[in-house]
mmCIF file of C-alpha atoms in Angstrom:
data_model
loop_
_atom_site.group_PDB
_atom_site.id
_atom_site.type_symbol
_atom_site.label_atom_id
_atom_site.label_comp_id
_atom_site.label_asym_id
_atom_site.label_seq_id
_atom_site.Cartn_x
_atom_site.Cartn_y
_atom_site.Cartn_z
ATOM 1 C CA MET J 1 -10.150 53.066 25.849
ATOM 2 C CA GLU J 2 -11.766 56.147 27.364
ATOM 3 C CA LYS J 3 -9.533 59.191 27.175
ATOM 4 C CA SER J 4 -9.685 59.772 30.922
ATOM 5 C CA ILE J 5 -8.340 56.254 31.515
ATOM 6 C CA LEU J 6 -5.742 56.689 28.770
ATOM 7 C CA ALA J 7 -4.661 59.983 30.336
ATOM 8 C CA ALA J 8 -4.155 58.380 33.743
ATOM 9 C CA LYS J 9 -2.240 55.448 32.237
ATOM 10 C CA THR J 10 -0.068 57.790 30.189
ATOM 11 C CA PHE J 11 1.113 59.952 33.067
ATOM 12 C CA ALA J 12 1.563 56.973 35.405
ATOM 13 C CA ALA J 13 3.742 55.213 32.837
ATOM 14 C CA LEU J 14 5.799 58.302 32.031
ATOM 15 C CA ARG J 15 6.336 59.059 35.724
ATOM 16 C CA SER J 16 7.803 55.579 36.133
ATOM 17 C CA VAL J 17 10.640 56.343 33.709
ATOM 18 C CA ILE J 18 10.992 60.138 33.902
ATOM 19 C CA LYS J 19 12.067 60.860 37.451
ATOM 20 C CA ALA J 20 12.671 64.593 37.047
ATOM 21 C CA PRO J 21 10.059 66.127 34.711
ATOM 22 C CA VAL J 22 11.514 69.635 34.619
ATOM 23 C CA THR J 23 12.925 71.953 31.990
ATOM 24 C CA GLU J 24 16.404 71.155 30.708
ATOM 25 C CA LEU J 25 17.196 74.837 30.232
ATOM 26 C CA GLN J 26 19.710 76.123 32.771
ATOM 27 C CA TYR J 27 18.706 79.270 34.674
ATOM 28 C CA THR J 28 18.833 80.768 38.165
ATOM 29 C CA ASN J 29 16.010 83.331 38.110
ATOM 30 C CA PRO J 30 12.916 84.332 36.084
ATOM 31 C CA TYR J 31 14.907 86.753 33.911
ATOM 32 C CA GLU J 32 17.372 84.058 32.862
ATOM 33 C CA LEU J 33 14.541 81.585 32.247
ATOM 34 C CA LEU J 34 12.703 84.065 30.025
ATOM 35 C CA VAL J 35 15.788 84.775 27.927
ATOM 36 C CA ALA J 36 16.656 81.071 27.672
ATOM 37 C CA VAL J 37 13.133 80.136 26.572
ATOM 38 C CA LEU J 38 13.168 82.861 23.930
ATOM 39 C CA LEU J 39 16.518 81.630 22.609
ATOM 40 C CA SER J 40 15.243 78.038 22.508
ATOM 41 C CA ALA J 41 12.662 78.755 19.791
ATOM 42 C CA GLN J 42 13.407 76.257 16.982
ATOM 43 C CA CYS J 43 16.677 75.460 18.739
ATOM 44 C CA THR J 44 17.730 72.729 21.156
ATOM 45 C CA ASP J 45 17.961 73.300 24.891
ATOM 46 C CA ALA J 46 21.468 71.844 24.789
ATOM 47 C CA ARG J 47 22.609 74.491 22.322
ATOM 48 C CA VAL J 48 21.015 77.287 24.351
ATOM 49 C CA ASN J 49 22.729 76.032 27.506
ATOM 50 C CA LEU J 50 26.071 76.428 25.764
ATOM 51 C CA VAL J 51 25.600 80.142 25.110
ATOM 52 C CA THR J 52 23.708 81.386 28.168
ATOM 53 C CA PRO J 53 26.553 81.280 30.756
ATOM 54 C CA ALA J 54 28.587 83.907 28.903
ATOM 55 C CA LEU J 55 25.442 85.806 27.925
ATOM 56 C CA PHE J 56 24.227 86.056 31.529
ATOM 57 C CA THR J 57 27.679 86.995 32.797
ATOM 58 C CA ARG J 58 27.717 89.949 30.396
ATOM 59 C CA PHE J 59 24.011 90.809 30.748
ATOM 60 C CA PRO J 60 23.024 89.594 34.241
ATOM 61 C CA ASP J 61 19.722 91.458 34.514
ATOM 62 C CA PRO J 62 17.169 93.497 32.546
ATOM 63 C CA HIS J 63 19.019 96.739 33.306
ATOM 64 C CA ALA J 64 22.228 95.444 31.709
ATOM 65 C CA LEU J 65 20.241 94.228 28.722
ATOM 66 C CA SER J 66 18.552 97.606 28.300
ATOM 67 C CA CYS J 67 21.876 99.427 27.932
ATOM 68 C CA VAL J 68 23.167 97.607 24.851
ATOM 69 C CA THR J 69 22.499 97.354 21.144
ATOM 70 C CA THR J 70 21.633 94.395 18.967
ATOM 71 C CA ALA J 71 25.207 94.332 17.680
ATOM 72 C CA GLU J 72 26.553 93.930 21.218
ATOM 73 C CA ILE J 73 24.267 90.974 21.977
ATOM 74 C CA LEU J 74 24.752 89.139 18.681
ATOM 75 C CA PRO J 75 28.250 87.676 19.330
ATOM 76 C CA TYR J 76 26.979 85.916 22.445
ATOM 77 C CA ILE J 77 24.156 84.073 20.659
ATOM 78 C CA GLN J 78 25.665 83.614 17.208
ATOM 79 C CA SER J 79 25.428 79.815 17.401
ATOM 80 C CA VAL J 80 21.685 79.588 18.122
ATOM 81 C CA THR J 81 19.042 79.595 15.398
ATOM 82 C CA PHE J 82 17.988 82.970 13.933
ATOM 83 C CA PRO J 83 20.573 84.933 15.958
ATOM 84 C CA ASN J 84 19.907 88.288 14.272
ATOM 85 C CA ASN J 85 16.194 88.300 15.051
ATOM 86 C CA LYS J 86 16.741 87.010 18.567
ATOM 87 C CA ALA J 87 19.417 89.608 19.301
ATOM 88 C CA ALA J 88 17.092 92.388 18.148
ATOM 89 C CA HIS J 89 14.266 91.119 20.352
ATOM 90 C CA ARG J 90 16.562 90.782 23.389
ATOM 91 C CA ALA J 91 17.680 94.402 23.068
ATOM 92 C CA LYS J 92 14.035 95.536 22.963
ATOM 93 C CA LEU J 93 13.167 93.196 25.827
ATOM 94 C CA GLY J 94 15.554 94.942 28.207
ATOM 95 C CA HIS J 95 14.010 98.345 27.486
ATOM 96 C CA VAL J 96 10.431 97.118 27.951
ATOM 97 C CA LEU J 97 11.207 95.293 31.194
ATOM 98 C CA MET J 98 12.827 98.409 32.649
ATOM 99 C CA GLU J 99 10.297 100.951 31.383
ATOM 100 C CA LYS J 100 7.061 99.035 32.005
ATOM 101 C CA HIS J 101 7.872 96.495 34.712
ATOM 102 C CA GLY J 102 10.578 98.093 36.842
ATOM 103 C CA GLY J 103 13.144 95.506 35.833
ATOM 104 C CA SER J 104 11.003 92.554 36.927
ATOM 105 C CA ILE J 105 9.427 89.775 34.877
ATOM 106 C CA PRO J 106 5.617 90.024 34.811
ATOM 107 C CA GLN J 107 3.930 87.012 36.363
ATOM 108 C CA SER J 108 0.837 86.555 34.203
ATOM 109 C CA VAL J 109 0.629 84.806 30.855
ATOM 110 C CA GLU J 110 -1.154 87.813 29.386
ATOM 111 C CA GLU J 111 1.553 90.295 30.399
ATOM 112 C CA ILE J 112 4.449 88.049 29.380
ATOM 113 C CA GLU J 113 2.865 87.650 25.934
ATOM 114 C CA LYS J 114 3.153 91.407 25.427
ATOM 115 C CA LEU J 115 6.952 91.340 25.774
ATOM 116 C CA PRO J 116 9.088 91.590 22.592
ATOM 117 C CA GLY J 117 9.512 88.218 20.911
ATOM 118 C CA CYS J 118 7.178 86.399 23.308
ATOM 119 C CA GLY J 119 4.375 84.208 22.033
ATOM 120 C CA HIS J 120 1.752 82.230 23.905
ATOM 121 C CA LYS J 121 3.925 79.135 24.374
ATOM 122 C CA THR J 122 6.837 81.156 25.785
ATOM 123 C CA ALA J 123 4.504 83.007 28.130
ATOM 124 C CA GLU J 124 2.979 79.779 29.430
ATOM 125 C CA VAL J 125 6.393 78.167 29.957
ATOM 126 C CA VAL J 126 7.738 81.135 31.930
ATOM 127 C CA ALA J 127 4.558 81.585 33.966
ATOM 128 C CA SER J 128 4.493 77.887 34.802
ATOM 129 C CA VAL J 129 8.175 77.216 35.488
ATOM 130 C CA ALA J 130 9.165 80.521 37.095
ATOM 131 C CA PHE J 131 5.997 81.345 39.016
ATOM 132 C CA GLY J 132 4.116 78.065 39.440
ATOM 133 C CA ILE J 133 1.078 79.227 37.484
ATOM 134 C CA PRO J 134 -0.883 76.245 36.060
ATOM 135 C CA ALA J 135 -0.206 76.056 32.325
ATOM 136 C CA PHE J 136 0.093 73.404 29.625
ATOM 137 C CA PRO J 137 2.389 74.867 26.939
ATOM 138 C CA VAL J 138 2.269 72.974 23.652
ATOM 139 C CA ASP J 139 5.469 72.749 21.641
ATOM 140 C CA THR J 140 6.314 70.429 18.752
ATOM 141 C CA HIS J 141 6.989 67.490 21.111
ATOM 142 C CA VAL J 142 3.776 67.887 23.114
ATOM 143 C CA PHE J 143 1.781 68.278 19.897
ATOM 144 C CA ARG J 144 3.271 65.154 18.310
ATOM 145 C CA VAL J 145 3.222 62.897 21.360
ATOM 146 C CA SER J 146 -0.279 63.747 22.581
ATOM 147 C CA ASN J 147 -1.717 63.191 19.101
ATOM 148 C CA ARG J 148 0.213 59.965 18.530
ATOM 149 C CA ILE J 149 -0.871 58.466 21.833
ATOM 150 C CA GLY J 150 -4.473 59.416 21.173
ATOM 151 C CA LEU J 151 -4.900 61.810 24.093
ATOM 152 C CA VAL J 152 -6.081 64.509 21.687
ATOM 153 C CA SER J 153 -7.122 64.902 18.084
ATOM 154 C CA GLY J 154 -6.034 68.464 17.501
ATOM 155 C CA LYS J 155 -4.905 69.899 14.191
ATOM 156 C CA THR J 156 -3.510 73.102 15.682
ATOM 157 C CA VAL J 157 -1.448 73.965 18.746
ATOM 158 C CA LYS J 158 -4.418 75.813 20.245
ATOM 159 C CA GLU J 159 -6.752 72.843 19.771
ATOM 160 C CA VAL J 160 -4.254 70.515 21.441
ATOM 161 C CA GLU J 161 -3.762 72.912 24.358
ATOM 162 C CA VAL J 162 -7.506 73.233 24.945
ATOM 163 C CA GLN J 163 -8.029 69.464 24.795
ATOM 164 C CA LEU J 164 -5.125 68.681 27.131
ATOM 165 C CA LYS J 165 -6.291 71.245 29.678
ATOM 166 C CA ALA J 166 -9.769 69.718 29.593
ATOM 167 C CA LEU J 167 -8.375 66.199 30.003
ATOM 168 C CA PHE J 168 -6.051 66.743 32.972
ATOM 169 C CA PRO J 169 -6.589 68.560 36.298
ATOM 170 C CA LYS J 170 -4.766 71.875 36.693
ATOM 171 C CA SER J 171 -2.484 70.332 39.280
ATOM 172 C CA GLU J 172 -0.996 68.085 36.566
ATOM 173 C CA TRP J 173 -0.656 70.600 33.727
ATOM 174 C CA SER J 174 2.892 71.773 34.324
ATOM 175 C CA GLU J 175 4.228 68.314 35.129
ATOM 176 C CA GLY J 176 2.404 66.882 32.115
ATOM 177 C CA HIS J 177 3.980 69.451 29.836
ATOM 178 C CA HIS J 178 7.459 68.303 30.857
ATOM 179 C CA LEU J 179 6.577 64.594 30.786
ATOM 180 C CA LEU J 180 5.355 64.832 27.196
ATOM 181 C CA ILE J 181 8.277 67.015 26.083
ATOM 182 C CA LEU J 182 10.912 64.681 27.514
ATOM 183 C CA HIS J 183 9.138 61.616 26.151
ATOM 184 C CA GLY J 184 9.052 63.223 22.716
ATOM 185 C CA ARG J 185 12.650 64.361 22.890
ATOM 186 C CA TYR J 186 14.164 61.000 23.837
ATOM 187 C CA THR J 187 11.674 58.240 22.968
ATOM 188 C CA CYS J 188 8.741 59.314 20.788
ATOM 189 C CA LYS J 189 10.999 61.136 18.346
ATOM 190 C CA ALA J 190 9.748 62.750 15.151
ATOM 191 C CA GLN J 191 11.964 60.428 13.121
ATOM 192 C CA ASN J 192 12.461 56.797 14.139
ATOM 193 C CA PRO J 193 10.427 56.739 17.370
ATOM 194 C CA GLN J 194 11.630 54.102 19.841
ATOM 195 C CA CYS J 195 8.337 52.206 19.958
ATOM 196 C CA THR J 196 9.827 48.849 20.973
ATOM 197 C CA SER J 197 11.205 50.272 24.225
ATOM 198 C CA CYS J 198 8.345 52.684 24.956
ATOM 199 C CA VAL J 199 6.406 52.328 28.224
ATOM 200 C CA LEU J 200 3.276 53.458 26.366
ATOM 201 C CA ALA J 201 3.514 50.828 23.631
ATOM 202 C CA THR J 202 0.470 48.885 24.849
ATOM 203 C CA CYS J 203 -1.868 51.882 24.883
ATOM 204 C CA CYS J 204 -0.533 54.091 22.072
ATOM 205 C CA ALA J 205 -2.725 54.600 19.002
ATOM 206 C CA TYR J 206 0.279 55.296 16.769
ATOM 207 C CA LYS J 207 2.022 52.073 17.862
ATOM 208 C CA ALA J 208 -1.180 50.108 17.209
ATOM 209 C CA GLN J 209 -1.279 51.458 13.653
ATOM 210 C CA MET J 210 2.407 50.688 13.155
ATOM 211 C CA ASP J 211 1.803 47.095 14.266
ATOM 212 C CA MET J 212 -0.930 46.713 11.645
ATOM 213 C CA LEU J 213 1.378 47.608 8.760
ATOM 214 C CA PRO J 214 2.409 44.710 6.496
ATOM 215 C CA ALA J 215 5.592 42.911 7.485
ATOM 216 C CA THR J 216 8.835 43.444 5.586
ATOM 217 C CA VAL J 217 9.220 41.202 2.537
ATOM 218 C CA VAL J 218 12.657 39.680 2.037
ATOM 219 C CA GLY J 219 14.359 38.590 -1.160
ATOM 220 C CA LEU J 220 12.935 41.249 -3.465
ATOM 221 C CA LYS J 221 14.706 42.149 -6.706
ATOM 222 C CA PRO J 222 15.268 45.909 -7.159
ATOM 223 C CA ARG J 223 16.445 45.395 -10.745
ATOM 224 C CA LEU J 224 12.863 44.439 -11.654
ATOM 225 C CA GLY J 225 11.342 47.644 -10.293
ATOM 226 C CA ALA J 226 11.258 50.096 -7.409
ATOM 227 C CA TYR J 227 8.096 48.581 -5.928
ATOM 228 C CA TYR J 228 6.693 45.100 -5.421
ATOM 229 C CA CYS J 229 2.995 44.316 -5.013
ATOM 230 C CA ALA J 230 2.360 41.671 -2.364
ATOM 231 C CA ASP J 231 -1.064 40.880 -3.836
ATOM 232 C CA CYS J 232 -0.385 40.352 -7.546
ATOM 233 C CA HIS J 233 3.358 39.685 -7.099
ATOM 234 C CA GLN J 234 4.284 42.153 -9.836
ATOM 235 C CA TYR J 235 7.068 44.742 -9.896
ATOM 236 C CA CYS J 236 6.642 48.365 -10.990
ATOM 237 C CA ASN J 237 8.659 51.567 -11.044
ATOM 238 C CA GLN J 238 5.759 53.922 -10.463
ATOM 239 C CA PHE J 239 2.558 53.661 -8.496
ATOM 240 C CA ILE J 240 -0.831 55.312 -8.890
ATOM 241 C CA ALA J 241 -1.440 57.878 -6.147
ATOM 242 C CA ILE J 242 -4.735 57.594 -4.287
ATOM 243 C CA THR J 243 -6.094 59.274 -1.164
ATOM 244 C CA ASP J 244 -7.247 57.018 1.664
ATOM 245 C CA GLU J 245 -10.021 57.596 4.206
ATOM 246 C CA ASN J 246 -7.611 59.491 6.479
ATOM 247 C CA GLY J 247 -6.657 61.933 3.748
ATOM 248 C CA LEU J 248 -3.214 60.383 3.271
ATOM 249 C CA GLU J 249 -1.740 59.835 -0.165
ATOM 250 C CA GLN J 250 -1.018 56.142 -0.699
ATOM 251 C CA GLY J 251 0.566 54.341 -3.610
ATOM 252 C CA SER J 252 -1.506 51.715 -5.415
ATOM 253 C CA CYS J 253 -0.340 49.000 -7.778
ATOM 254 C CA PRO J 254 -0.842 49.936 -11.461
ATOM 255 C CA GLN J 255 -1.563 46.266 -12.182
ATOM 256 C CA CYS J 256 -4.225 45.376 -9.597
ATOM 257 C CA GLY J 257 -4.903 48.563 -7.613
ATOM 258 C CA SER J 258 -3.680 47.115 -4.300
ATOM 259 C CA VAL J 259 -1.999 49.408 -1.766
ATOM 260 C CA HIS J 260 0.163 46.557 -0.487
ATOM 261 C CA LEU J 261 3.313 47.838 -2.147
ATOM 262 C CA HIS J 262 6.823 47.332 -0.796
ATOM 263 C CA HIS J 263 10.076 49.152 -1.499
ATOM 264 C CA THR J 264 12.241 46.606 -3.264
ATOM 265 C CA LYS J 265 15.514 47.904 -1.803
ATOM 266 C CA THR J 266 14.397 47.484 1.800
ATOM 267 C CA GLY J 267 11.376 45.226 1.583
ATOM 268 C CA LYS J 268 9.492 47.646 3.832
ATOM 269 C CA THR J 269 5.900 48.575 3.159
ATOM 270 C CA ALA J 270 5.209 51.736 1.195
ATOM 271 C CA MET J 271 1.981 52.304 3.127
ATOM 272 C CA LYS J 272 1.779 55.444 5.257
ATOM 273 C CA ILE J 273 0.054 56.071 8.545
ATOM 274 C CA ARG J 274 -0.957 59.450 9.865
ATOM 275 C CA ASP J 275 1.704 61.326 11.775
ATOM 276 C CA PHE J 276 1.677 64.724 13.419
ATOM 277 C CA ARG J 277 3.882 67.765 12.836
ATOM 278 C CA VAL J 278 3.577 71.390 13.807
#
């Protein structure tokens, strides 16, 4: 399937099940969005939403944030990931916003990137969500989902971003970012993706590969070995590691060299297919 057709099918299908493709972070203005996005790095939106009400009550604007120390911010964000680093960056953020931007949030990706603790993804999210600037931020969900589906073949976040922006019109970038994030968060999960209930099951490259894996073998005997070869019907406790054409390490039978090994405790295949992490 041509990628342009796959792209259209993907967004049409996701729109049918995701009625509100927007950020799940809770905020009321660009300042609150910026702080929430920064706190969400390697942390869940749900966790961030638990701490921001008290944080924003105490520090409602850049001026309030510029008047405090790291130690004063830390108690409010203690339960998010990397609280010490994030508290230090938030204290610096208040000073920079007041001194260089008059207490306002800059509206370009380039200027937001210069703020303490801000990277390219954060800048694109804030520019897109707060100011409506076309952007296609790539986080771990977007990276995983777009590669799994087959929309892109990027090995880095930058490669995926470039390919997605080339594939979709600017008018769909921001919406597409949220569609892919929400699909990855609730359906196409990193562990145990819900392929059987996925609206993209018929056009997803990852699902097609999963369907080609050997079926589970029942009635195996773990006491005879950790692995069972479906070709020579022998048991073994160790396999010979080989690298397949996709660069993945597979286990091969020490008796016949077949890669059709199964875990004897579960009967599931030991074969691996390529997955995507960032």
